[in-house]
Amino acid sequence: MVHIPVLLNEVIDFLQCESDKVYVDATLGDGGHAEYILKKSSPAGILIGIDRDEDSVRFASNRLSLYKKRIFLFHENFRNIKNIINNRVRIPKVDGILFDLGVSTRQLMTAERGFSFSHDAPLDMRMDRSSGVNAAEIIHDTSEKELRDIIFRYGEERWAKEISHAICRERRKMPLTTTSQLAEIIVSAIPPAYRYKRIHPATKTFQAIRIFVNNELGILGDAIRDAITILNSGGRVCVVSYHSLEDRVVKNLFKEMERGCICPPHIPRCICGREGIINILTKKPVIPSEGEVTINPRSRSAKLRVAEKTI
Ligand SMILES: C[S@@+](CC[C@H](N)C(=O)[O-])C[C@H]1O[C@@H](n2cnc3c(N)ncnc32)[C@H](O)[C@@H]1O
């Protein structure tokens, strides 16, 4: 199932794609946004695509084959965005950058990736299967308290204590290696009256473990900061997030980079001398229309924030 790009028109409008300019899609996925950036920047706009998932890079490379003279694709983590642009593509600055965070529908729906409780599969959840620790290892090697913190913090799951306790009880009896095993334990840990709500009871815990496995929040702030340093003056960065914690990182970082000054509030005049380097273009995050959510329910939690480099 191909991923439907979220807030596509809004992102494309904010990026103001033009020929002879250079754009980075730091989360290439299935190449949906990338394809439109290439169309809108015809005939000579360049697109640099990055994804830490090798399958996504392969899929997008096929999809974008028509534009192969104008694309550079990298199987890489966007935490290395500055190095990729400056040392591998060998250009100092770019004109627009997109981060469309999280996982794609195709990753979620590919059973063997282990992202979803809807398919029985090995508990993996790594976006980059060539490195790192998978979800089964986290489930087995993490203390009950740490598990509870992960599920509470990244999943905002009110039953985190009960769920982590049930996981630790069951893992003592047998190895927990599949998505179905984990989903069943989660369901059984939640009081019956709360089990059958609109969203599946395992949704938040699966999301929390995925965020932890991929260190999604740990690298976000530094990556966006680096991305802004490689923007030309007038260039824009668009960030689509799907989780309140991600959105908070983006919101606070944009505010800090707009304000510049980092003097403590009790100091009457600025002594740090730092100047703001961006203008925030979205005072409130842009969210999908009702129409978009109806066509693509996965877009419902999306929030787009955009900033423009001023120097
Ligand atoms: C929501 S999808 C992007 C979908 C894409 N915009 C499209 O239209 O098809 C997010 C993608 O970002 C990738 N990703 C997430 N974190 C990443 C990171 N730190 N570095 C590189 N890619 C990342 C995921 O592997 C996934 O393919």
Short mmCIF file of C-alpha atoms and ligand atoms in Angstrom, two decimals:
data_model
loop_
_atom_site.label_atom_id
_atom_site.label_comp_id
_atom_site.label_asym_id
_atom_site.label_seq_id
_atom_site.Cartn_x
_atom_site.Cartn_y
_atom_site.Cartn_z
CA MET A 1 0.00 0.00 0.00
CA VAL A 2 1.63 3.24 -1.18
CA HIS A 3 1.83 6.08 1.33
CA ILE A 4 -0.47 9.05 0.69
CA PRO A 5 1.55 12.25 1.24
CA VAL A 6 0.10 14.34 4.08
CA LEU A 7 -0.60 18.10 3.76
CA LEU A 8 0.83 17.87 0.25
CA ASN A 9 -0.56 21.14 -1.18
CA GLU A 10 0.35 23.07 1.95
CA VAL A 11 3.94 21.76 1.97
CA ILE A 12 4.38 22.44 -1.75
CA ASP A 13 3.00 25.99 -1.40
CA PHE A 14 5.29 26.79 1.53
CA LEU A 15 8.36 25.41 -0.26
CA GLN A 16 7.72 27.75 -3.22
CA CYS A 17 9.41 25.30 -5.56
CA GLU A 18 11.27 26.86 -8.50
CA SER A 19 13.54 25.60 -11.21
CA ASP A 20 17.32 26.01 -10.59
CA LYS A 21 16.80 25.63 -6.84
CA VAL A 22 17.81 22.78 -4.55
CA TYR A 23 15.43 20.97 -2.20
CA VAL A 24 15.99 18.29 0.42
CA ASP A 25 13.38 15.71 1.37
CA ALA A 26 14.94 14.44 4.60
CA THR A 27 12.27 11.73 4.99
CA LEU A 28 11.82 10.46 1.45
CA GLY A 29 9.46 7.57 2.30
CA ASP A 30 7.59 6.51 -0.83
CA GLY A 31 8.60 9.73 -2.59
CA GLY A 32 5.13 11.29 -2.66
CA HIS A 33 6.20 14.78 -1.56
CA ALA A 34 9.45 14.40 -3.50
CA GLU A 35 7.61 13.71 -6.75
CA TYR A 36 5.62 16.94 -6.42
CA ILE A 37 8.69 18.96 -5.49
CA LEU A 38 10.34 17.66 -8.67
CA LYS A 39 7.26 18.44 -10.79
CA LYS A 40 6.94 21.94 -9.38
CA SER A 41 10.64 22.70 -9.77
CA SER A 42 10.85 21.56 -13.42
CA PRO A 43 12.84 21.67 -15.54
CA ALA A 44 16.03 22.07 -13.51
CA GLY A 45 15.26 21.90 -9.76
CA ILE A 46 17.37 19.41 -7.81
CA LEU A 47 16.00 17.07 -5.15
CA ILE A 48 18.16 15.41 -2.53
CA GLY A 49 16.27 12.59 -0.82
CA ILE A 50 17.27 10.94 2.46
CA ASP A 51 15.74 7.95 4.24
CA ARG A 52 17.15 5.63 6.86
CA ASP A 53 15.04 2.79 5.45
CA GLU A 54 16.74 1.09 2.52
CA ASP A 55 13.44 -0.29 1.15
CA SER A 56 12.00 3.25 1.04
CA VAL A 57 15.00 4.57 -0.86
CA ARG A 58 14.66 1.70 -3.37
CA PHE A 59 10.91 2.25 -3.76
CA ALA A 60 11.27 6.03 -4.18
CA SER A 61 14.16 5.60 -6.59
CA ASN A 62 11.91 3.54 -8.91
CA ARG A 63 9.02 5.95 -8.53
CA LEU A 64 11.20 8.96 -9.35
CA SER A 65 13.14 7.31 -12.19
CA LEU A 66 11.68 9.81 -14.67
CA TYR A 67 13.61 12.52 -12.87
CA LYS A 68 16.86 10.61 -12.40
CA LYS A 69 19.03 13.45 -13.75
CA ARG A 70 17.72 15.76 -11.03
CA ILE A 71 17.84 13.53 -7.95
CA PHE A 72 20.44 12.37 -5.42
CA LEU A 73 19.17 9.72 -3.01
CA PHE A 74 20.84 8.57 0.20
CA HIS A 75 20.17 5.64 2.53
CA GLU A 76 21.09 7.68 5.60
CA ASN A 77 19.83 9.07 8.86
CA PHE A 78 18.76 12.70 8.60
CA ARG A 79 20.86 13.40 11.68
CA ASN A 80 23.72 13.56 9.11
CA ILE A 81 21.93 16.05 6.85
CA LYS A 82 24.65 18.70 6.99
CA ASN A 83 27.43 16.26 6.20
CA ILE A 84 25.42 14.71 3.35
CA ILE A 85 24.77 18.07 1.69
CA ASN A 86 28.18 19.66 2.30
CA ASN A 87 30.49 16.67 1.84
CA ARG A 88 28.67 14.13 -0.30
CA VAL A 89 26.56 16.28 -2.63
CA ARG A 90 29.22 18.98 -2.16
CA ILE A 91 27.02 22.04 -2.05
CA PRO A 92 27.08 24.64 0.75
CA LYS A 93 23.39 25.60 0.92
CA VAL A 94 19.92 24.57 -0.23
CA ASP A 95 16.60 26.39 -0.76
CA GLY A 96 14.02 24.22 0.99
CA ILE A 97 13.95 21.25 3.34
CA LEU A 98 11.10 18.92 4.33
CA PHE A 99 10.89 16.65 7.36
CA ASP A 100 7.75 14.47 7.27
CA LEU A 101 8.33 12.50 10.44
CA GLY A 102 7.37 9.04 11.66
CA VAL A 103 6.76 5.96 9.54
CA SER A 104 5.07 5.54 6.17
CA THR A 105 1.91 3.57 5.55
CA ARG A 106 3.92 1.07 3.53
CA GLN A 107 6.31 0.48 6.43
CA LEU A 108 3.34 0.03 8.78
CA MET A 109 1.53 -2.32 6.42
CA THR A 110 4.54 -4.49 5.58
CA ALA A 111 3.98 -7.31 8.06
CA GLU A 112 7.59 -8.44 8.48
CA ARG A 113 8.70 -4.95 9.59
CA GLY A 114 6.90 -5.63 12.87
CA PHE A 115 5.51 -2.08 13.27
CA SER A 116 1.87 -3.10 13.47
CA PHE A 117 -0.28 -5.21 15.77
CA SER A 118 -2.58 -5.86 12.77
CA HIS A 119 -0.19 -8.49 11.38
CA ASP A 120 1.54 -11.31 13.19
CA ALA A 121 5.25 -10.81 12.61
CA PRO A 122 8.60 -10.72 14.42
CA LEU A 123 8.88 -7.73 16.75
CA ASP A 124 11.38 -5.59 14.85
CA MET A 125 10.22 -1.95 14.34
CA ARG A 126 13.63 -0.68 13.20
CA MET A 127 13.37 1.80 10.34
CA ASP A 128 16.95 0.93 9.42
CA ARG A 129 17.21 -2.84 9.52
CA SER A 130 20.96 -2.71 8.91
CA SER A 131 21.72 -1.45 12.42
CA GLY A 132 20.47 -0.94 15.95
CA VAL A 133 18.48 -2.91 18.49
CA ASN A 134 15.05 -4.29 17.59
CA ALA A 135 11.79 -4.14 19.57
CA ALA A 136 12.02 -7.75 20.84
CA GLU A 137 15.42 -6.98 22.39
CA ILE A 138 14.05 -3.83 24.04
CA ILE A 139 11.07 -5.77 25.40
CA HIS A 140 13.40 -8.38 26.93
CA ASP A 141 16.35 -6.33 28.10
CA THR A 142 14.66 -3.29 29.64
CA SER A 143 13.70 -3.09 33.31
CA GLU A 144 10.02 -2.85 34.26
CA LYS A 145 10.46 0.75 35.36
CA GLU A 146 12.21 1.75 32.13
CA LEU A 147 9.51 0.04 30.08
CA ARG A 148 6.84 1.89 32.02
CA ASP A 149 8.62 5.21 31.40
CA ILE A 150 8.97 4.50 27.67
CA ILE A 151 5.29 3.56 27.32
CA PHE A 152 4.12 6.51 29.40
CA ARG A 153 6.44 9.13 27.88
CA TYR A 154 6.34 8.23 24.19
CA GLY A 155 2.88 6.69 24.10
CA GLU A 156 1.15 8.92 26.68
CA GLU A 157 -0.50 5.66 27.75
CA ARG A 158 -2.39 5.91 31.05
CA TRP A 159 -2.10 2.14 31.60
CA ALA A 160 1.70 2.14 31.22
CA LYS A 161 2.26 0.69 34.69
CA GLU A 162 -0.16 -2.20 34.15
CA ILE A 163 1.17 -2.91 30.65
CA SER A 164 4.85 -2.90 31.64
CA HIS A 165 4.06 -5.14 34.61
CA ALA A 166 2.20 -7.64 32.39
CA ILE A 167 5.03 -7.66 29.81
CA CYS A 168 7.62 -8.40 32.51
CA ARG A 169 5.46 -11.14 34.02
CA GLU A 170 4.93 -12.84 30.64
CA ARG A 171 8.55 -12.51 29.48
CA ARG A 172 9.63 -14.56 32.48
CA LYS A 173 7.45 -17.42 31.20
CA MET A 174 8.51 -17.39 27.53
CA PRO A 175 10.36 -15.30 24.95
CA LEU A 176 8.17 -12.51 23.51
CA THR A 177 9.14 -12.36 19.87
CA THR A 178 6.02 -11.48 17.88
CA THR A 179 3.67 -8.52 17.45
CA SER A 180 0.63 -10.69 18.27
CA GLN A 181 2.11 -11.86 21.57
CA LEU A 182 2.81 -8.26 22.59
CA ALA A 183 -0.61 -7.02 21.46
CA GLU A 184 -2.40 -9.77 23.44
CA ILE A 185 -0.46 -8.96 26.60
CA ILE A 186 -1.28 -5.25 26.24
CA VAL A 187 -4.99 -5.94 25.73
CA SER A 188 -5.11 -8.25 28.74
CA ALA A 189 -3.38 -5.65 30.95
CA ILE A 190 -5.99 -2.96 30.27
CA PRO A 191 -9.22 -3.06 32.34
CA PRO A 192 -12.03 -4.60 30.20
CA ALA A 193 -14.11 -1.41 30.19
CA TYR A 194 -11.28 0.46 28.44
CA ARG A 195 -10.33 -2.23 25.93
CA TYR A 196 -12.85 -1.64 23.21
CA LYS A 197 -12.50 2.04 22.33
CA ARG A 198 -12.20 3.63 18.90
CA ILE A 199 -8.48 3.01 18.67
CA HIS A 200 -6.93 -0.41 19.31
CA PRO A 201 -5.64 -0.69 22.91
CA ALA A 202 -2.12 -1.56 21.67
CA THR A 203 -1.77 1.57 19.50
CA LYS A 204 -0.04 3.80 22.05
CA THR A 205 2.34 1.14 23.35
CA PHE A 206 3.41 0.12 19.84
CA GLN A 207 4.00 3.78 18.98
CA ALA A 208 6.04 4.29 22.16
CA ILE A 209 8.28 1.29 21.52
CA ARG A 210 8.78 2.33 17.88
CA ILE A 211 9.82 5.86 18.93
CA PHE A 212 12.28 4.42 21.45
CA VAL A 213 13.72 1.75 19.10
CA ASN A 214 14.45 4.41 16.47
CA ASN A 215 15.49 7.17 18.92
CA GLU A 216 13.08 9.40 17.00
CA LEU A 217 12.97 12.22 19.53
CA GLY A 218 16.63 12.12 20.55
CA ILE A 219 17.94 13.30 17.19
CA LEU A 220 15.16 15.59 15.99
CA GLY A 221 16.18 18.95 17.50
CA ASP A 222 19.82 18.76 16.39
CA ALA A 223 18.84 17.59 12.90
CA ILE A 224 16.45 20.51 12.34
CA ARG A 225 19.01 22.96 13.75
CA ASP A 226 21.63 21.62 11.33
CA ALA A 227 19.11 21.75 8.49
CA ILE A 228 18.51 25.45 9.16
CA THR A 229 22.24 26.18 9.06
CA ILE A 230 22.42 24.85 5.47
CA LEU A 231 19.46 26.91 4.21
CA ASN A 232 20.04 29.90 1.94
CA SER A 233 18.60 33.20 3.09
CA GLY A 234 14.88 33.07 2.22
CA GLY A 235 14.96 29.25 2.20
CA ARG A 236 12.28 27.39 4.13
CA VAL A 237 12.11 24.37 6.40
CA CYS A 238 8.79 22.49 6.70
CA VAL A 239 8.27 19.96 9.48
CA VAL A 240 5.24 17.65 9.59
CA SER A 241 4.94 15.88 12.95
CA TYR A 242 2.42 13.32 14.19
CA HIS A 243 2.99 13.30 17.93
CA SER A 244 2.71 16.06 20.54
CA LEU A 245 6.26 15.45 21.81
CA GLU A 246 7.72 15.85 18.31
CA ASP A 247 5.64 18.95 17.71
CA ARG A 248 6.86 20.46 20.98
CA VAL A 249 10.50 19.95 19.97
CA VAL A 250 9.85 21.74 16.65
CA LYS A 251 7.83 24.55 18.23
CA ASN A 252 10.42 25.29 20.95
CA LEU A 253 13.37 25.07 18.58
CA PHE A 254 11.76 27.44 16.08
CA LYS A 255 10.98 29.92 18.89
CA GLU A 256 14.55 29.78 20.16
CA MET A 257 16.02 30.24 16.68
CA GLU A 258 13.65 33.12 15.92
CA ARG A 259 14.42 34.90 19.18
CA GLY A 260 18.16 34.37 19.11
CA CYS A 261 18.92 35.78 22.55
CA ILE A 262 19.46 33.13 25.22
CA CYS A 263 20.03 35.46 28.19
CA PRO A 264 18.14 34.47 31.35
CA PRO A 265 14.86 36.43 31.72
CA HIS A 266 16.05 38.39 34.79
CA ILE A 267 18.81 40.13 32.79
CA PRO A 268 17.36 43.48 31.61
CA ARG A 269 19.51 43.84 28.44
CA CYS A 270 20.83 41.16 26.13
CA ILE A 271 24.47 40.28 26.80
CA CYS A 272 24.70 37.10 24.72
CA GLY A 273 24.50 38.98 21.41
CA ARG A 274 22.83 36.08 19.61
CA GLU A 275 20.48 37.07 16.81
CA GLY A 276 17.44 35.28 15.47
CA ILE A 277 18.04 33.57 12.14
CA ILE A 278 14.52 32.49 11.16
CA ASN A 279 10.99 33.85 10.88
CA ILE A 280 8.26 31.47 11.90
CA LEU A 281 5.64 31.45 9.11
CA THR A 282 3.07 29.33 10.96
CA LYS A 283 2.17 30.99 14.27
CA LYS A 284 -0.19 28.06 14.76
CA PRO A 285 0.52 24.68 13.19
CA VAL A 286 -1.27 23.93 9.93
CA ILE A 287 -3.48 20.85 10.23
CA PRO A 288 -5.21 18.73 7.56
CA SER A 289 -8.69 19.70 6.37
CA GLU A 290 -11.67 17.50 7.22
CA GLY A 291 -11.65 16.38 3.60
CA GLU A 292 -8.05 15.21 3.81
CA VAL A 293 -8.70 13.32 7.06
CA THR A 294 -11.71 11.58 5.47
CA ILE A 295 -9.65 10.45 2.49
CA ASN A 296 -6.56 9.65 4.58
CA PRO A 297 -7.38 9.00 8.26
CA ARG A 298 -3.65 8.56 9.00
CA SER A 299 -3.25 12.30 8.47
CA ARG A 300 -5.49 13.16 11.43
CA SER A 301 -2.74 13.93 13.93
CA ALA A 302 -0.47 15.81 11.49
CA LYS A 303 0.85 19.29 12.31
CA LEU A 304 2.92 21.36 9.91
CA ARG A 305 5.27 24.09 11.12
CA VAL A 306 7.30 26.22 8.71
CA ALA A 307 10.15 28.68 9.20
CA GLU A 308 12.08 30.90 6.78
CA LYS A 309 15.78 31.63 7.11
CA THR A 310 16.37 35.35 7.41
CA ILE A 311 20.15 35.66 7.11
C1 LIG B 1 5.88 9.66 6.94
S1 LIG B 1 7.11 8.88 6.01
C2 LIG B 1 7.46 10.02 4.72
C3 LIG B 1 6.52 9.88 3.56
C4 LIG B 1 6.87 10.75 2.37
N1 LIG B 1 6.80 12.15 2.68
C5 LIG B 1 5.99 10.41 1.19
O1 LIG B 1 5.28 11.31 0.70
O2 LIG B 1 6.00 9.28 0.73
C6 LIG B 1 8.51 9.05 7.03
C7 LIG B 1 9.78 8.47 6.45
O3 LIG B 1 10.87 9.02 7.19
C8 LIG B 1 11.84 8.05 7.40
N2 LIG B 1 12.60 8.47 8.56
C9 LIG B 1 12.15 8.60 9.83
N3 LIG B 1 13.14 9.01 10.64
C10 LIG B 1 14.23 9.19 9.84
C11 LIG B 1 15.57 9.61 10.09
N4 LIG B 1 16.00 9.93 11.31
N5 LIG B 1 16.42 9.70 9.04
C12 LIG B 1 16.00 9.38 7.79
N6 LIG B 1 14.76 8.94 7.51
C13 LIG B 1 13.88 8.85 8.52
C14 LIG B 1 11.06 6.77 7.58
O4 LIG B 1 11.87 5.65 7.29
C15 LIG B 1 9.91 6.97 6.58
O5 LIG B 1 10.21 6.39 5.34
#
